[in-house]
Coordinates of C-alpha atoms and ligand atoms in Angstrom, one line a residue:
X268 CA -71.6 -49.8 -43.0
X269 CA -70.0 -46.6 -41.8
X270 CA -68.7 -44.0 -44.3
X271 CA -66.4 -42.4 -41.7
X272 CA -64.2 -44.3 -39.2
X273 CA -62.5 -42.3 -36.4
X274 CA -59.7 -43.7 -34.2
X275 CA -59.9 -41.9 -30.9
X276 CA -58.4 -41.7 -27.4
X277 CA -60.1 -39.7 -24.6
X278 CA -60.6 -36.0 -24.2
X279 CA -59.0 -34.5 -27.3
X280 CA -60.3 -37.3 -29.6
X281 CA -63.8 -37.1 -28.3
X282 CA -64.1 -33.4 -29.1
X283 CA -63.5 -34.1 -32.8
X284 CA -65.7 -37.1 -32.6
X285 CA -68.5 -34.9 -31.3
X286 CA -68.0 -32.6 -34.3
X287 CA -67.9 -35.5 -36.8
X288 CA -71.2 -36.8 -35.4
X289 CA -72.7 -33.4 -36.5
X290 CA -70.7 -33.0 -39.7
X291 CA -71.9 -36.3 -41.1
X292 CA -74.9 -38.4 -40.5
X293 CA -74.3 -40.1 -37.0
X294 CA -75.3 -43.5 -38.6
X295 CA -72.4 -43.0 -41.1
X296 CA -69.9 -42.8 -38.2
X297 CA -68.0 -45.6 -36.5
X298 CA -65.7 -44.6 -33.6
X299 CA -62.9 -47.0 -32.5
X300 CA -61.8 -46.3 -29.0
X301 CA -58.4 -47.0 -27.5
X302 CA -58.4 -49.6 -24.8
X303 CA -54.7 -49.5 -24.0
X304 CA -55.7 -47.3 -21.0
X305 CA -58.1 -50.0 -19.6
X306 CA -57.1 -51.5 -16.3
X307 CA -58.6 -53.4 -13.4
X308 CA -59.0 -51.3 -10.3
X309 CA -60.7 -52.6 -7.1
X310 CA -61.8 -55.5 -9.2
X311 CA -63.6 -53.2 -11.7
X312 CA -62.9 -53.1 -15.4
X313 CA -62.3 -49.4 -16.2
X314 CA -62.3 -48.3 -19.9
X315 CA -61.5 -44.5 -19.6
X316 CA -61.4 -43.7 -23.4
X317 CA -64.7 -45.5 -24.1
X318 CA -66.4 -43.7 -21.3
X319 CA -64.9 -40.4 -22.2
X320 CA -66.3 -40.7 -25.8
X321 CA -69.8 -41.6 -24.3
X322 CA -69.7 -38.8 -21.8
X323 CA -68.5 -36.1 -24.2
X324 CA -70.9 -37.0 -27.0
X325 CA -74.0 -37.3 -24.8
X326 CA -73.5 -34.1 -22.8
X327 CA -72.4 -35.8 -19.6
X328 CA -68.7 -34.8 -19.4
X329 CA -67.2 -32.9 -16.5
X330 CA -65.6 -30.0 -18.5
X331 CA -64.0 -28.4 -15.4
X332 CA -62.3 -31.6 -14.1
X333 CA -61.4 -32.7 -17.7
X334 CA -62.5 -36.3 -17.1
X335 CA -65.5 -38.2 -15.6
X336 CA -69.1 -37.1 -15.4
X337 CA -70.8 -33.8 -14.8
X338 CA -73.0 -33.4 -11.7
X339 CA -70.9 -36.1 -10.0
X340 CA -71.0 -37.0 -6.3
X341 CA -68.2 -38.6 -4.3
X342 CA -69.9 -40.6 -1.5
X343 CA -68.2 -43.8 -2.7
X344 CA -64.7 -42.3 -2.5
X345 CA -65.4 -40.8 0.9
X346 CA -66.3 -44.1 2.4
X347 CA -63.6 -45.9 0.5
X348 CA -61.0 -43.5 2.2
X349 CA -62.6 -44.2 5.6
X350 CA -62.1 -47.9 5.0
X351 CA -58.4 -47.3 4.1
X352 CA -58.9 -48.1 0.3
X353 CA -56.7 -46.5 -2.4
X354 CA -57.7 -43.0 -3.4
X355 CA -55.2 -42.1 -6.1
X356 CA -57.8 -43.0 -8.8
X357 CA -61.1 -41.2 -8.2
X358 CA -64.3 -43.0 -9.0
X359 CA -67.4 -40.7 -8.8
X360 CA -70.7 -42.3 -7.9
X361 CA -72.2 -41.9 -11.3
X362 CA -69.1 -43.0 -13.1
X363 CA -68.9 -46.0 -10.8
X364 CA -72.1 -47.4 -12.2
X365 CA -70.5 -47.7 -15.7
X366 CA -67.5 -49.7 -14.2
X367 CA -69.7 -51.9 -12.0
X368 CA -72.2 -52.7 -14.8
X369 CA -69.3 -53.3 -17.4
X370 CA -67.5 -55.6 -15.0
X371 CA -70.7 -57.5 -14.2
X372 CA -71.7 -58.0 -17.9
X373 CA -68.1 -59.1 -18.7
X374 CA -68.3 -61.6 -15.8
X375 CA -71.5 -63.0 -17.4
X376 CA -69.5 -63.7 -20.6
X377 CA -70.4 -60.6 -22.7
X378 CA -67.6 -59.3 -24.9
X379 CA -66.3 -55.8 -24.3
X380 CA -67.7 -55.0 -27.8
X381 CA -71.2 -56.1 -26.7
X382 CA -71.0 -54.3 -23.3
X383 CA -69.8 -51.0 -25.1
X384 CA -72.7 -51.2 -27.5
X385 CA -75.1 -51.7 -24.6
X386 CA -73.7 -48.8 -22.5
X387 CA -73.6 -46.5 -25.6
X388 CA -77.2 -47.3 -26.5
X389 CA -78.5 -46.8 -22.9
X390 CA -76.7 -43.4 -22.8
X391 CA -78.2 -42.6 -26.2
X392 CA -74.9 -42.2 -28.0
X393 CA -76.0 -41.4 -31.6
X394 CA -73.2 -43.3 -33.5
X395 CA -71.5 -46.7 -33.3
X396 CA -68.7 -47.0 -30.7
X397 CA -66.5 -50.0 -30.5
X398 CA -63.3 -51.0 -28.5
X399 CA -60.3 -51.5 -30.7
X400 CA -60.2 -55.1 -29.6
X401 CA -62.0 -57.5 -27.3
X402 CA -58.6 -58.8 -26.1
X403 CA -56.7 -57.0 -23.4
X404 CA -53.9 -54.6 -24.5
X405 CA -52.2 -52.7 -21.7
X406 CA -50.0 -49.6 -22.4
X407 CA -46.9 -49.7 -20.3
X408 CA -44.8 -46.6 -20.0
X409 CA -40.9 -47.0 -19.6
X410 CA -39.8 -44.2 -17.4
X411 CA -36.7 -43.0 -15.5
X412 CA -38.5 -44.5 -12.4
X413 CA -39.1 -47.9 -14.0
X414 CA -41.9 -49.4 -16.1
X415 CA -45.4 -48.0 -15.1
X416 CA -48.9 -49.1 -16.2
X417 CA -50.5 -46.2 -18.0
X418 CA -52.9 -45.2 -15.3
X419 CA -50.1 -45.2 -12.6
X420 CA -47.9 -43.1 -14.9
X421 CA -50.8 -40.7 -15.9
X422 CA -52.9 -40.4 -12.8
X423 CA -50.9 -41.6 -9.8
X424 CA -47.6 -40.0 -10.9
X425 CA -49.3 -37.1 -12.8
X426 CA -47.1 -37.8 -15.9
X427 CA -44.1 -36.6 -13.9
X428 CA -41.4 -39.3 -14.6
X429 CA -39.5 -38.8 -17.8
X430 CA -40.7 -41.2 -20.6
X431 CA -38.0 -43.3 -22.3
X432 CA -40.3 -45.6 -24.3
X433 CA -43.7 -47.4 -24.5
X434 CA -44.9 -50.9 -25.0
X435 CA -48.4 -52.2 -25.6
X436 CA -48.6 -55.5 -23.7
X437 CA -50.8 -58.1 -25.3
X438 CA -51.0 -56.2 -28.6
X439 CA -49.0 -58.9 -30.5
X440 CA -51.8 -61.4 -30.0
X441 CA -54.8 -59.2 -29.7
X442 CA -57.3 -59.4 -32.6
X443 CA -58.5 -56.0 -34.1
X444 CA -62.2 -55.6 -33.7
X445 CA -63.7 -57.7 -36.6
X446 CA -66.3 -55.0 -37.3
X447 CA -63.4 -52.5 -37.8
X448 CA -61.7 -54.8 -40.3
X449 CA -65.0 -55.4 -42.2
X450 CA -65.7 -51.6 -42.3
X451 CA -62.2 -50.9 -43.6
X452 CA -62.9 -53.2 -46.6
X453 CA -66.1 -51.5 -47.6
X454 CA -65.8 -49.7 -51.0
X455 CA -68.3 -47.0 -49.8
X456 CA -65.9 -45.9 -47.0
X457 CA -65.0 -42.2 -47.4
X458 CA -62.6 -41.2 -44.7
X459 CA -60.5 -42.7 -41.9
X460 CA -59.8 -40.1 -39.3
X461 CA -57.0 -40.2 -36.7
X462 CA -58.3 -37.9 -34.0
X463 CA -56.0 -35.3 -32.3
X464 CA -55.2 -37.7 -29.4
X465 CA -51.9 -38.4 -27.8
X466 CA -50.0 -40.5 -30.6
X467 CA -48.1 -42.6 -28.1
X468 CA -50.7 -43.3 -25.4
X469 CA -54.0 -43.3 -27.5
X470 CA -53.3 -44.0 -31.2
X471 CA -50.2 -46.2 -31.2
X472 CA -52.0 -48.9 -29.1
X473 CA -54.6 -49.2 -31.8
X474 CA -52.0 -49.2 -34.6
X475 CA -50.1 -51.9 -32.7
X476 CA -52.8 -54.5 -33.3
X477 CA -51.7 -57.1 -35.8
X478 CA -52.6 -56.4 -39.4
X479 CA -54.3 -53.1 -38.6
X480 CA -51.7 -50.8 -40.3
X481 CA -51.9 -52.8 -43.5
X482 CA -55.7 -52.9 -43.3
X483 CA -55.7 -49.0 -43.0
X484 CA -53.3 -48.8 -45.9
X485 CA -55.5 -51.1 -48.1
X486 CA -58.7 -49.3 -47.3
X487 CA -60.4 -47.5 -50.1
X488 CA -60.5 -44.2 -48.2
X489 CA -57.8 -41.7 -47.3
X490 CA -56.3 -41.7 -43.8
X491 CA -56.3 -38.2 -42.4
X492 CA -54.7 -37.3 -39.0
X493 CA -55.4 -34.1 -37.0
X494 CA -52.6 -32.5 -35.0
X495 CA -52.7 -32.6 -31.2
X496 CA -49.9 -30.0 -31.2
X497 CA -50.5 -26.3 -32.0
X498 CA -47.7 -23.8 -31.9
X499 CA -45.3 -26.3 -30.3
X500 CA -47.7 -27.0 -27.5
X501 CA -50.2 -29.7 -26.6
X502 CA -53.8 -28.6 -26.2
X503 CA -54.1 -30.8 -23.2
X504 CA -52.1 -33.5 -21.4
X505 CA -48.6 -34.8 -21.7
X506 CA -48.1 -35.1 -25.4
X507 CA -45.5 -32.2 -25.7
X508 CA -43.6 -33.3 -22.6
X509 CA -43.5 -36.9 -23.9
X510 CA -42.3 -35.9 -27.4
X511 CA -39.4 -33.8 -25.8
X512 CA -38.5 -36.7 -23.5
X513 CA -38.5 -39.1 -26.5
X514 CA -36.1 -36.9 -28.3
X515 CA -38.6 -35.5 -30.8
X516 CA -38.9 -31.9 -31.9
X517 CA -42.1 -30.6 -30.4
X518 CA -44.1 -29.5 -33.4
X519 CA -46.8 -30.7 -35.8
X520 CA -44.2 -31.9 -38.3
X521 CA -42.9 -34.5 -35.8
X522 CA -46.4 -35.8 -35.3
X523 CA -47.0 -36.0 -39.1
X524 CA -43.7 -37.9 -39.5
X525 CA -44.7 -40.2 -36.7
X526 CA -47.6 -41.3 -38.9
X527 CA -45.6 -41.2 -42.2
X528 CA -46.3 -44.2 -44.4
X529 CA -49.8 -44.5 -42.9
X530 CA -51.5 -41.2 -43.5
X531 CA -52.4 -39.4 -46.7
X532 CA -53.4 -36.1 -45.2
X533 CA -52.4 -34.1 -42.1
X534 CA -54.4 -31.3 -40.7
X535 CA -52.3 -28.7 -38.9
X536 CA -53.3 -25.5 -37.3
X537 CA -53.5 -22.3 -39.3
X538 CA -50.9 -20.8 -36.9
X539 CA -48.4 -23.5 -38.0
X540 CA -48.8 -22.7 -41.7
X541 CA -45.0 -22.3 -42.1
X542 CA -44.7 -26.1 -41.3
X543 CA -46.8 -27.1 -44.3
X544 CA -43.8 -27.6 -46.7
X545 CA -42.0 -29.9 -44.2
X546 CA -45.0 -32.1 -44.1
X547 CA -45.4 -32.2 -47.8
X548 CA -41.7 -33.3 -48.0
X549 CA -42.7 -36.4 -46.0
X550 CA -45.2 -37.2 -48.8
X551 CA -48.2 -36.2 -46.8
X552 CA -50.7 -33.6 -48.0
X553 CA -50.9 -30.7 -45.5
X554 CA -54.3 -29.1 -44.8
X555 CA -54.6 -25.9 -42.7
X556 CA -57.6 -25.5 -40.3
X557 CA -58.5 -23.9 -37.0
X558 CA -57.8 -27.0 -34.8
X559 CA -58.4 -25.6 -31.3
X560 CA -61.9 -26.8 -30.3
X561 CA -63.3 -24.6 -27.6
X562 CA -67.0 -25.0 -28.3
X563 CA -69.4 -27.1 -30.4
X564 CA -69.1 -24.8 -33.5
X565 CA -65.3 -25.2 -33.5
X566 CA -65.7 -29.0 -33.2
X567 CA -68.1 -29.0 -36.1
X568 CA -66.1 -26.7 -38.3
X569 CA -62.9 -28.7 -37.7
X570 CA -64.8 -32.0 -38.5
X571 CA -66.2 -30.4 -41.7
X572 CA -62.7 -29.3 -42.8
X573 CA -61.4 -32.9 -42.1
X574 CA -64.2 -34.5 -44.1
X575 CA -63.9 -32.0 -47.0
X576 CA -60.1 -32.6 -47.2
X577 CA -60.7 -36.4 -47.2
X578 CA -63.5 -36.5 -49.7
X579 CA -62.4 -33.8 -52.3
Ligands
FO1_177 N1 -57.9 -38.8 -14.4 C1 -57.2 -38.2 -13.4 O1 -56.4 -37.3 -13.6 N2 -57.5 -38.5 -12.1 C2 -58.5 -39.5 -11.8 O2 -58.7 -39.7 -10.5 C3 -59.1 -40.1 -12.9 C4 -60.1 -41.0 -12.6 C5 -60.8 -41.6 -13.7 C6 -61.9 -42.4 -13.5 C7 -62.6 -43.0 -14.6 C8 -62.2 -42.7 -15.9 O3 -62.9 -43.2 -16.9 C9 -61.2 -41.8 -16.1 C10 -60.5 -41.2 -15.0 N3 -59.4 -40.3 -15.2 C11 -58.8 -39.7 -14.2 C12 -59.0 -39.9 -16.6 C13 -58.2 -41.0 -17.3 O4 -57.5 -41.8 -16.5 C14 -57.2 -40.4 -18.3 O5 -57.6 -39.1 -18.6 C15 -57.3 -41.2 -19.6 O6 -56.9 -42.5 -19.4 C16 -56.4 -40.6 -20.6 O7 -57.0 -40.7 -21.9

């Protein structure tokens, strides 16, 4: 049974996960990945957040590009373009192998949980990684240009259209991963970490699963969230833009309030120390840390600060 559970989206979340895997024993860590970003493209089942965690934590991620694998080649996309196929969503040759193999194993009747475990093991991921659910949940973004599936909003439209709301299609009937529910009941559990991922696109789809909020609240360990906003800006991606469009003040306090009633502790950046009182006023214990993760030592230090705050 894990001692630490982390809820993660893609790039931002994976950085903290990489630190957590070094700050605790990897066998004590269970990472739950958002699958609201999953979609079927060219007949392939793509699970961007699962793959991003695997790539980041096994030294395979493409740091310059910000997604996909390092040392990638693009022969598949070149030929697809020649054939007149869609090129708005780029599939590198190495990355493609993950999607083809996942899709093939799912077609054989394997669950997404089983396939994720197989992929993680083959890539030598040192900790347990599970999808939030084996049932499909699809994040839909309500925008000024209409309702867009997550990847069309994010990749095709480059997060351009103003966001007016979000829905998580299928979440009402999706079952949370049973291994997550079992781990949340273990008396030896020490910390539940909400990674610094986009709250609306990456964490809320997980929290939308029936019974999960209550299971998190009932768990014997504190729930601790890490800010994705530093000095009023997102480290990466559309979090700040979305917050403004949804009518929220763009700061760490608004993120903490978004999780109010669920979290016990909120880790905000040292440069936002002046916001600590406002977070305390929402009945959440503020903890200051250096939250910008540039290299491995930053990731590990932040992970240690998170675990120290949860366990003390
Ligand atoms: N992000 C892009 O901005 N452009 C792409 O063409 C793209 C392709 C892609 C392929 C596989 C994969 O797993 C992820 C990919 N991403 C791409 C990233 C991804 O769509 C988003 O970053 C996440 O869904 C957000 O967490």
